[in-house]
Coordinates of C-alpha atoms in Angstrom, one line a residue:
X819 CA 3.5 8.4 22.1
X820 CA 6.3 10.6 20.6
X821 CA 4.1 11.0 17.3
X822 CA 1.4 11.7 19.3
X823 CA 3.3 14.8 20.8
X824 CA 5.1 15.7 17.9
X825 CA 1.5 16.0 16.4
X826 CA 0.2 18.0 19.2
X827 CA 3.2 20.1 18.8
X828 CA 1.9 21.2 15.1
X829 CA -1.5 21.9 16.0
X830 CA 0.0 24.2 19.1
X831 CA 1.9 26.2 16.3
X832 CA -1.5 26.1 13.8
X833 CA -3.5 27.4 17.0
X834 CA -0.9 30.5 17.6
X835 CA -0.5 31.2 14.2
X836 CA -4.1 31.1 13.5
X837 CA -4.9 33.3 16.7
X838 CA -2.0 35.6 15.7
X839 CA -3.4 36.1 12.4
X840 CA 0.6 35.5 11.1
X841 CA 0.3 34.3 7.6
X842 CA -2.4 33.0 5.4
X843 CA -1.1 29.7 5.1
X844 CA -1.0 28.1 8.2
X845 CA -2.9 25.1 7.1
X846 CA -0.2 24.4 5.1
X847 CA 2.5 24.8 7.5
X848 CA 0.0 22.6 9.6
X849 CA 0.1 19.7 6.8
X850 CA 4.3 20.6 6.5
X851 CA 4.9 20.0 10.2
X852 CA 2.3 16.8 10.2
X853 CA 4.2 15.5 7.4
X854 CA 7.4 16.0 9.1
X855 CA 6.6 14.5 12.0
X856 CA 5.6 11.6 10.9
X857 CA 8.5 11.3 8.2
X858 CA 10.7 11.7 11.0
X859 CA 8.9 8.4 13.0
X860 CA 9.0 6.0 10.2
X861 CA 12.7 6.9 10.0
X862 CA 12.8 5.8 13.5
X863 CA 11.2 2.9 13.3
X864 CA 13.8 -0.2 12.0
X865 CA 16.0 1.3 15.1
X866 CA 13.3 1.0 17.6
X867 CA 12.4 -2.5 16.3
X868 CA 16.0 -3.1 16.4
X869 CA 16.1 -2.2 20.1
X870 CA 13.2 -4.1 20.7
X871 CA 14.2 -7.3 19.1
X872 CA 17.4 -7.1 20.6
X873 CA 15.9 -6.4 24.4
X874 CA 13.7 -9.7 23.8
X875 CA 16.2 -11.5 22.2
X876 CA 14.1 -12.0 19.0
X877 CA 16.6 -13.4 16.2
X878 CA 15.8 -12.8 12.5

């Protein structure tokens, strides 16, 4: 679910650059913030697994 937004988040700013007419490049900036996003969830994930294990009680 937070990808999900994060991902809705960069197509908002690709839709109001793209209406503003701001740059040129917006699809990169798209493919940049996409990149990010995601990037930034894989770093979360051994923490959520760790919270998930550990609210289960799931021993390694």
């Amino acid at each position: 679910e937070r990808l999900q937004r994060s991902l809705m988040v960069c197509q908002d700013k690709f839709e109001a650059a793209k209406l503003q007419q701001i740059r040129t490049d917006s699809m990169k900036d798209l493919e940049l913030c996409v990149d990010q996003s995601i990037q930034d969830s894989i770093t979360a994930l051994p923490h959520l697994a760790a919270r998930l294990k550990s609210s289960l009680t799931i021993n390694d």
